[in-house]
Amino acid sequence: MTVTAGILLFALLGILLVFGVPIALAILLSAMVTISLVIPFDVSIIITAQRLATGVDNFTILAIPLFVLAGIIMNNGGIAFRLINLAKIIVGRLPGSLAHTNVVGNMLFGSISGSSVAAAAAMGKIMTPMEMRQKYSLSYSAATNIASAPAGLLIPPSSMLIVYSLVSGGTSIAALFMAGYIPGILWGLSVMAVAYVYARKHKYPVSEKVSWKDKLFIVFDAIPSLLLIIIVIGGIVAGIFTATEGAAVAVIYALLLSLLYKQLKKEQFKNIFKETIEITGMILLLITASSLFSLVMSYTEIPAGISSALLSISANTIVILLLINLILLVMGTFMDITPAVLIFTPIFFPVVTELGIDPVHFGIIIAFNLCIGNITPPVGSVLFVGTSVANARLESVIKTLVPYFIVLIVMVLAVTFIPQLSLFLPQLFDLM
C-alpha cells in the first residue's frame, strides 16, 4: 500500500502542478483522491472535512497573519529608508558600498518584515537607482539584492520557522528563532564576500564619508525600528509572551512607529488590510491543505517508507544529510517555501530523528535549503521580483548569481555539518 499510495499521491501532485493548478489546490486534490482510494469514500469525505477544519485550528497559527500585518505596516511606514541609512553607516567604506548597504538593509528589513519578497522589492526600488548613478552593473545590483533578500527569513521573527514548528510536532519557536541568527548572518556575510570581490574587480566606489554628527543622528533615528526585534524576540525568548502574543505586540509597535514617522496615511489602511488578507488566506489554505496531505502520508505510512528507503541506502549520517540537502535544494527550485516546509518536514523528520539530529538544527537545515530555492529558477519568487524591480534581463542576472549560489551551497553544508552554528544561541539562552 505504501508504494502504490506514495506513487499515486506524488504523481497526481506533479501532474497538477505541471498543468498550472495553484499549488494549494494541487496539494488538496491529490490528497483527497488518494485518501478516497485507500479507504471507503464516505469515510474519506468525513475525514477530509474534519482535517480541513482542524488543520488551522491552532493558536500558534494566529502569529502568521499578525506578523504578515506587522511587516506590511512597516513596509508602508517609512522604516526601509531608516534601515538603509543605518546600513550605509555600517558598510559605507567598503568597495561597492552601495551593494553592501543593500545586503545589510535586506538583513535588517527582511528580519523585521518577515518577507524576502518584500525586502527585495523595497530595497531594490531604493538601491537600484542609487547604484545606477554610480555606474554599477545592473545585473550585479539586481543579483546582490536577490541573493541577500532571503537572509531575513532566517533572522527572526520568521513565519517559515513558525510553520516548521507546527508540522514538526511543536519544536520550540523561541529556540528556532534564536537558532536562525547565526546562519542568517552567515548568509549575509557570504553574499557580501562575493559582492566585495566583484566590486574590487570592477573598481566600484566607496560611499562618501559621513560626519560623526550625522552618524549619531542616523543611528538614533533607526533605534526605534531595531527595538521592534529586541522587544518581540526578547519577550518570546524570556517567556514574557508567546509567539502569537509577540506578533500582536509587533503589530501595535509597528503601527505606532509608522504613525510617529508620519508616513502612514489613513487611505493606505484599506490596501494594507487587503494585502494582509490575501497573503494570510494563501498561507492558511496551504497549511490546511498540507495538513490533509500529511494525514494521507501518515495513514499510508509514506514517511516511514521513505525513511526506510533512505536508511537502506546508508546508515551514515553524513550521507543521509547530503541526500536530504540535495532533495531539498532540487525541490526548492520548483516549490515555494511554505508548501515545501509543510510537505517535506513530515517526510524527513522521522529520518533525522532516528539519526539523532536535533529538531531545531534540522529546522534551520530545511529553512536554509529552501531559502536558496527562493532565488533560483524556475519558481524563485525573489528572483523574479528582484529582476522586475531592477528592470534587468533575467539571463544576465542568473549568470551573475552563479558565484552567490556557490558560496550559499558551501554555507548550507556548513550549517548542516556544524550543528553549533544553529544550536549555540538556543543552548546559551537555555531554550533546549
Coordinates of C-alpha atoms in Angstrom, one line a residue:
M1 CA 0.0 0.0 0.0
T2 CA 2.8 2.4 0.9
V3 CA 4.5 2.3 -2.5
T4 CA 1.3 2.5 -4.5
A5 CA -0.2 5.3 -2.4
G6 CA 3.1 7.2 -2.5
I7 CA 3.4 7.0 -6.2
L8 CA -0.3 8.0 -6.7
L9 CA -0.1 10.9 -4.3
F10 CA 3.1 12.5 -5.7
A11 CA 2.3 11.6 -9.3
L12 CA -1.1 13.4 -9.0
L13 CA 0.6 16.4 -7.3
G14 CA 3.3 16.6 -10.0
I15 CA 0.8 16.3 -12.9
L16 CA -1.5 19.0 -11.4
L17 CA 1.5 21.4 -10.9
V18 CA 2.7 20.8 -14.5
F19 CA -0.7 21.8 -15.7
G20 CA -0.6 25.0 -13.8
V21 CA -3.0 24.2 -11.0
P22 CA -2.4 26.5 -8.0
I23 CA -0.2 24.7 -5.5
A24 CA -2.6 24.7 -2.6
L25 CA -5.4 23.3 -4.8
A26 CA -3.0 20.7 -6.3
I27 CA -2.0 19.5 -2.8
L28 CA -5.6 19.4 -1.7
L29 CA -6.9 17.5 -4.8
S30 CA -4.0 14.9 -4.8
A31 CA -4.6 14.2 -1.1
M32 CA -8.4 13.9 -1.5
V33 CA -8.1 11.5 -4.5
T34 CA -5.5 9.3 -2.7
I35 CA -7.4 9.0 0.6
S36 CA -10.6 8.2 -1.2
L37 CA -9.0 5.3 -2.9
V38 CA -7.3 3.7 0.1
I39 CA -10.3 4.0 2.5
P40 CA -14.1 3.9 1.8
F41 CA -15.3 7.0 0.1
D42 CA -17.9 8.0 2.7
V43 CA -15.3 7.8 5.5
S44 CA -12.8 9.7 3.4
I45 CA -15.2 12.6 2.9
I46 CA -15.8 12.9 6.7
I47 CA -12.0 12.7 7.5
T48 CA -11.2 15.3 4.8
A49 CA -13.8 17.7 6.1
Q50 CA -12.6 17.3 9.7
R51 CA -9.0 17.7 8.7
L52 CA -9.6 20.8 6.7
A53 CA -11.4 22.4 9.6
T54 CA -8.9 21.4 12.3
G55 CA -5.8 22.0 10.1
V56 CA -5.7 25.7 11.1
D57 CA -7.3 25.3 14.5
N58 CA -4.2 26.2 16.4
F59 CA -3.4 29.3 18.5
T60 CA 0.2 29.5 17.2
I61 CA -1.0 29.9 13.6
L62 CA -2.5 33.2 14.6
A63 CA 1.1 34.5 14.8
I64 CA 1.4 34.2 11.0
P65 CA -1.3 36.8 9.9
L66 CA -0.2 39.1 12.7
F67 CA 3.5 39.0 11.6
V68 CA 2.3 39.5 8.0
L69 CA 0.3 42.5 9.0
A70 CA 3.2 44.0 11.0
G71 CA 5.5 43.5 8.0
I72 CA 3.2 45.2 5.6
I73 CA 2.6 48.2 8.0
M74 CA 6.4 48.6 8.3
N75 CA 6.8 48.3 4.5
N76 CA 4.5 51.3 4.1
G77 CA 5.6 53.2 7.2
G78 CA 9.0 54.6 6.2
I79 CA 11.1 52.1 8.0
A80 CA 13.1 50.9 5.0
F81 CA 14.8 54.3 4.4
R82 CA 16.0 54.5 8.0
L83 CA 17.4 51.0 7.9
I84 CA 19.2 51.7 4.6
N85 CA 20.8 54.8 6.2
L86 CA 21.9 52.7 9.1
A87 CA 23.3 50.1 6.7
K88 CA 25.3 52.8 4.9
I89 CA 27.0 53.7 8.2
I90 CA 27.9 50.1 8.9
V91 CA 29.4 49.2 5.5
G92 CA 29.9 52.6 3.8
R93 CA 33.7 52.4 3.5
L94 CA 33.8 49.1 1.6
P95 CA 34.4 48.9 -2.2
G96 CA 31.0 48.7 -3.8
S97 CA 29.5 50.1 -0.6
L98 CA 26.0 50.5 -2.1
A99 CA 25.8 46.8 -2.8
H100 CA 26.9 46.0 0.8
T101 CA 24.3 48.5 2.0
N102 CA 21.7 46.6 0.1
V103 CA 22.8 43.3 1.8
V104 CA 22.7 44.7 5.3
G105 CA 19.5 46.5 4.5
N106 CA 17.9 43.2 3.4
M107 CA 19.1 41.5 6.6
L108 CA 17.6 44.2 8.8
F109 CA 14.4 44.9 6.8
G110 CA 13.8 41.2 5.9
S111 CA 14.1 40.2 9.6
I112 CA 11.7 42.9 10.7
S113 CA 9.1 42.4 7.8
G114 CA 9.5 38.6 7.8
S115 CA 9.3 38.6 4.0
S116 CA 12.1 38.1 1.5
V117 CA 9.9 39.3 -1.4
A118 CA 9.0 42.5 0.5
A119 CA 12.7 43.1 1.3
A120 CA 13.8 42.5 -2.3
A121 CA 11.1 44.8 -3.6
A122 CA 11.7 47.6 -1.0
M123 CA 15.5 47.5 -1.2
G124 CA 15.6 47.1 -5.0
K125 CA 13.4 50.2 -5.6
I126 CA 15.6 52.3 -3.4
M127 CA 19.1 51.0 -4.1
T128 CA 19.0 50.3 -7.8
P129 CA 18.7 53.9 -8.9
M130 CA 21.4 54.9 -6.5
E131 CA 23.7 52.2 -7.8
M132 CA 23.0 53.1 -11.4
R133 CA 24.0 56.7 -10.8
Q134 CA 27.4 55.4 -9.6
K135 CA 27.8 53.2 -12.8
Y136 CA 27.2 49.8 -11.1
S137 CA 26.4 46.9 -13.4
L138 CA 22.6 46.4 -13.5
S139 CA 22.9 42.6 -13.3
Y140 CA 25.3 43.0 -10.3
S141 CA 22.9 45.3 -8.5
A142 CA 19.9 43.0 -9.0
A143 CA 21.9 39.8 -8.2
T144 CA 23.2 41.2 -4.9
N145 CA 19.7 42.3 -3.9
I146 CA 18.2 39.0 -4.9
A147 CA 20.9 36.8 -3.2
S148 CA 20.7 38.7 0.1
A149 CA 16.9 39.0 0.5
P150 CA 16.3 35.6 2.0
A151 CA 18.7 36.2 4.8
G152 CA 15.8 38.0 6.6
L153 CA 13.8 34.7 6.6
L154 CA 16.4 33.1 8.8
I155 CA 16.8 36.0 11.1
P156 CA 13.7 36.1 13.3
P157 CA 10.8 36.8 13.5
S158 CA 10.2 34.2 10.8
S159 CA 6.8 32.8 9.7
M160 CA 8.6 30.0 7.9
L161 CA 10.1 28.8 11.3
I162 CA 6.6 29.0 12.9
V163 CA 5.2 26.7 10.1
Y164 CA 8.1 24.3 10.7
S165 CA 7.3 24.3 14.4
L166 CA 3.7 23.3 13.7
V167 CA 4.4 20.4 11.4
S168 CA 7.4 19.1 13.4
G169 CA 5.3 18.4 16.4
G170 CA 5.8 21.5 18.4
T171 CA 9.5 22.3 18.2
S172 CA 10.2 25.4 20.4
I173 CA 9.6 28.6 18.4
A174 CA 11.8 30.5 20.8
A175 CA 14.7 28.0 20.2
L176 CA 14.1 28.1 16.4
F177 CA 14.1 31.9 16.4
M178 CA 17.4 32.1 18.3
A179 CA 18.9 29.3 16.1
G180 CA 18.3 31.4 12.9
Y181 CA 20.5 34.3 13.9
I182 CA 24.0 32.9 13.2
P183 CA 23.0 31.1 9.9
G184 CA 21.1 34.3 8.8
I185 CA 24.1 36.5 9.5
L186 CA 26.4 34.0 7.7
W187 CA 24.1 34.1 4.7
G188 CA 24.5 37.9 4.6
L189 CA 28.3 37.8 5.1
S190 CA 28.8 35.2 2.4
V191 CA 26.9 37.4 -0.1
M192 CA 28.9 40.4 1.0
A193 CA 32.2 38.4 0.4
V194 CA 31.2 37.8 -3.3
A195 CA 30.0 41.4 -3.7
Y196 CA 33.3 42.6 -2.3
V197 CA 35.4 40.6 -4.8
Y198 CA 33.2 41.7 -7.7
A199 CA 33.4 45.3 -6.6
R200 CA 37.2 45.2 -6.2
K201 CA 37.5 43.7 -9.7
H202 CA 35.3 46.4 -11.3
K203 CA 36.6 49.2 -9.1
Y204 CA 33.2 50.3 -7.7
P205 CA 33.4 53.3 -5.4
V206 CA 33.0 53.6 -1.7
S207 CA 30.4 56.0 -0.2
E208 CA 31.2 59.5 0.9
K209 CA 32.4 60.0 4.5
V210 CA 29.7 60.8 6.9
S211 CA 30.3 63.2 9.8
W212 CA 30.0 61.8 13.4
K213 CA 27.1 64.2 14.0
D214 CA 25.2 62.7 11.0
K215 CA 26.2 59.2 12.1
L216 CA 24.7 59.7 15.5
F217 CA 21.5 61.1 14.1
I218 CA 21.1 58.2 11.7
V219 CA 21.8 55.6 14.4
F220 CA 19.3 57.2 16.8
D221 CA 16.7 57.6 14.0
A222 CA 17.0 53.8 13.4
I223 CA 16.9 52.7 17.0
P224 CA 13.1 52.6 17.3
S225 CA 12.9 50.3 14.3
L226 CA 15.5 48.0 15.7
L227 CA 13.8 48.0 19.1
L228 CA 11.0 46.0 17.5
I229 CA 13.3 43.0 17.1
I230 CA 14.6 43.3 20.7
I231 CA 11.1 43.7 22.2
V232 CA 9.4 40.9 20.2
I233 CA 12.2 38.3 20.2
G234 CA 13.4 39.3 23.7
G235 CA 9.8 38.9 25.0
I236 CA 9.4 35.5 23.3
V237 CA 12.8 34.1 24.5
A238 CA 12.3 35.4 28.0
G239 CA 8.9 33.8 28.2
I240 CA 7.1 37.1 28.7
F241 CA 4.7 36.3 25.9
T242 CA 4.1 33.6 23.3
A243 CA 5.0 33.9 19.6
T244 CA 1.3 34.8 18.9
E245 CA 1.3 37.5 21.6
G246 CA 4.7 38.7 20.3
A247 CA 3.2 39.1 16.8
A248 CA 0.4 41.2 18.3
V249 CA 2.9 43.3 20.0
A250 CA 4.8 43.7 16.7
V251 CA 1.6 45.0 15.0
I252 CA 0.9 47.5 17.7
Y253 CA 4.5 48.7 17.8
A254 CA 4.8 48.9 14.0
L255 CA 1.6 50.9 13.8
L256 CA 2.6 53.4 16.5
L257 CA 6.1 53.8 15.0
S258 CA 4.7 54.3 11.4
L259 CA 2.3 56.9 12.8
L260 CA 5.1 58.6 14.7
Y261 CA 7.1 58.8 11.4
K262 CA 4.0 60.4 9.8
Q263 CA 4.4 58.3 6.6
L264 CA 1.4 56.1 7.0
K265 CA -1.8 57.7 5.7
K266 CA -5.4 56.8 6.5
E267 CA -6.1 55.9 2.9
Q268 CA -3.3 53.2 3.0
F269 CA -5.1 51.1 5.6
K270 CA -7.5 49.6 3.1
N271 CA -4.7 48.3 0.9
I272 CA -2.7 47.2 4.0
F273 CA -5.6 45.0 5.2
K274 CA -6.4 43.8 1.7
E275 CA -2.8 42.6 1.2
T276 CA -2.7 41.0 4.6
I277 CA -5.9 39.1 3.9
E278 CA -4.7 37.9 0.5
I279 CA -1.3 36.7 1.9
T280 CA -2.9 35.2 5.0
G281 CA -5.6 33.4 3.0
M282 CA -3.0 31.9 0.7
I283 CA -0.8 30.7 3.6
L284 CA -3.7 29.3 5.6
L285 CA -5.1 27.4 2.6
L286 CA -1.6 25.9 2.1
I287 CA -1.5 24.9 5.8
T288 CA -4.9 23.3 5.8
A289 CA -4.3 21.5 2.5
S290 CA -0.9 20.3 3.6
S291 CA -2.4 19.1 6.9
L292 CA -4.6 16.7 4.9
F293 CA -1.6 15.8 2.7
S294 CA 0.4 15.0 5.8
L295 CA -2.5 12.9 7.2
V296 CA -2.6 10.9 4.0
M297 CA 1.1 10.3 4.1
S298 CA 0.9 9.3 7.7
Y299 CA -2.1 6.9 7.1
T300 CA -0.3 5.2 4.2
E301 CA 3.0 5.1 6.0
I302 CA 4.8 7.1 3.3
P303 CA 7.3 8.9 5.7
A304 CA 8.1 5.5 7.3
G305 CA 8.7 4.0 3.8
I306 CA 10.9 6.9 2.7
S307 CA 12.8 6.7 6.0
S308 CA 13.4 3.0 5.5
A309 CA 14.5 3.6 1.9
L310 CA 16.9 6.3 2.8
L311 CA 18.4 4.4 5.7
S312 CA 18.7 1.3 3.5
I313 CA 21.0 3.4 1.2
S314 CA 23.3 4.2 4.1
A315 CA 23.3 4.3 7.8
N316 CA 25.9 7.1 7.7
T317 CA 24.5 10.4 8.9
I318 CA 26.7 12.4 6.6
V319 CA 25.4 10.5 3.5
I320 CA 21.8 10.8 4.6
L321 CA 22.1 14.5 5.3
L322 CA 23.8 15.1 1.9
L323 CA 20.9 13.2 0.2
I324 CA 18.3 15.3 2.1
N325 CA 20.1 18.5 1.3
L326 CA 20.2 17.5 -2.4
I327 CA 16.5 16.7 -2.5
L328 CA 15.6 20.0 -0.7
L329 CA 17.8 22.1 -3.0
V330 CA 16.2 20.5 -6.1
M331 CA 12.6 20.6 -4.9
G332 CA 13.2 24.2 -3.6
T333 CA 13.7 25.3 -7.2
F334 CA 10.2 24.1 -8.1
M335 CA 8.2 24.9 -4.9
D336 CA 7.6 28.0 -2.7
I337 CA 9.0 27.8 0.8
T338 CA 5.7 27.4 2.8
P339 CA 4.3 24.3 0.9
A340 CA 7.8 22.8 0.8
V341 CA 8.2 23.1 4.5
L342 CA 4.7 21.6 5.0
I343 CA 5.3 18.6 2.7
F344 CA 9.0 17.7 3.3
T345 CA 9.1 18.2 7.1
P346 CA 6.8 15.1 7.8
I347 CA 8.8 13.1 5.2
F348 CA 12.3 13.7 6.5
F349 CA 11.6 14.3 10.2
P350 CA 11.4 10.6 11.1
V351 CA 14.7 10.0 9.3
V352 CA 16.6 12.7 11.2
T353 CA 15.0 11.8 14.5
E354 CA 16.3 8.2 14.1
L355 CA 19.7 9.6 13.3
G356 CA 19.7 11.7 16.5
I357 CA 19.7 15.1 14.8
D358 CA 18.1 17.8 16.9
P359 CA 14.8 19.1 15.6
V360 CA 15.9 22.7 16.0
H361 CA 19.0 22.1 13.9
F362 CA 17.0 20.3 11.3
G363 CA 14.6 23.2 11.1
I364 CA 17.4 25.5 10.1
I365 CA 18.7 23.0 7.6
I366 CA 15.3 22.9 5.9
A367 CA 15.0 26.7 6.1
F368 CA 18.4 27.4 4.6
N369 CA 18.0 24.9 1.7
L370 CA 14.5 26.3 0.8
C371 CA 15.7 29.9 1.0
I372 CA 18.2 29.1 -1.7
G373 CA 15.3 27.7 -3.8
N374 CA 13.6 31.1 -3.3
I375 CA 16.3 32.8 -5.5
T376 CA 16.6 30.1 -8.2
P377 CA 14.7 29.4 -11.4
P378 CA 12.1 28.3 -12.4
V379 CA 9.9 29.3 -9.4
G380 CA 12.1 31.5 -7.3
S381 CA 9.7 34.4 -6.3
V382 CA 12.5 36.6 -5.1
L383 CA 14.5 36.1 -8.3
F384 CA 11.6 37.3 -10.4
V385 CA 10.6 40.2 -8.1
G386 CA 14.2 41.4 -7.8
T387 CA 14.7 41.2 -11.6
S388 CA 11.5 43.0 -12.2
V389 CA 12.2 45.8 -9.8
A390 CA 15.6 46.4 -11.3
N391 CA 14.3 46.1 -14.9
A392 CA 17.1 43.7 -15.6
R393 CA 17.4 40.8 -18.0
L394 CA 16.8 37.5 -16.3
E395 CA 19.5 35.7 -18.2
S396 CA 22.3 38.2 -17.2
V397 CA 21.1 38.3 -13.6
I398 CA 21.2 34.4 -13.3
K399 CA 24.7 34.4 -14.8
T400 CA 25.8 37.0 -12.2
L401 CA 24.1 34.9 -9.4
V402 CA 26.2 31.8 -10.0
P403 CA 29.1 32.8 -7.6
Y404 CA 26.4 33.6 -5.0
F405 CA 24.8 30.2 -5.4
I406 CA 28.2 28.5 -4.9
V407 CA 29.0 30.3 -1.6
L408 CA 25.5 29.7 -0.3
I409 CA 25.7 26.0 -1.0
V410 CA 29.0 26.0 0.9
M411 CA 27.2 27.8 3.7
V412 CA 24.3 25.3 3.8
L413 CA 26.8 22.5 4.1
A414 CA 28.5 24.3 7.0
V415 CA 25.1 24.8 8.7
T416 CA 24.3 21.1 8.1
F417 CA 27.5 19.6 9.4
I418 CA 28.4 22.1 12.2
P419 CA 25.3 21.9 14.4
Q420 CA 26.6 24.5 16.9
L421 CA 26.1 27.2 14.2
S422 CA 22.4 26.7 14.8
L423 CA 22.4 25.4 18.4
F424 CA 24.8 27.7 20.2
L425 CA 22.4 30.5 20.9
P426 CA 19.4 28.4 21.9
Q427 CA 21.7 26.5 24.3
L428 CA 23.2 29.7 25.6
F429 CA 19.8 31.1 26.4
D430 CA 18.7 27.7 27.9
L431 CA 15.9 27.2 25.4
M432 CA 16.7 23.5 24.7

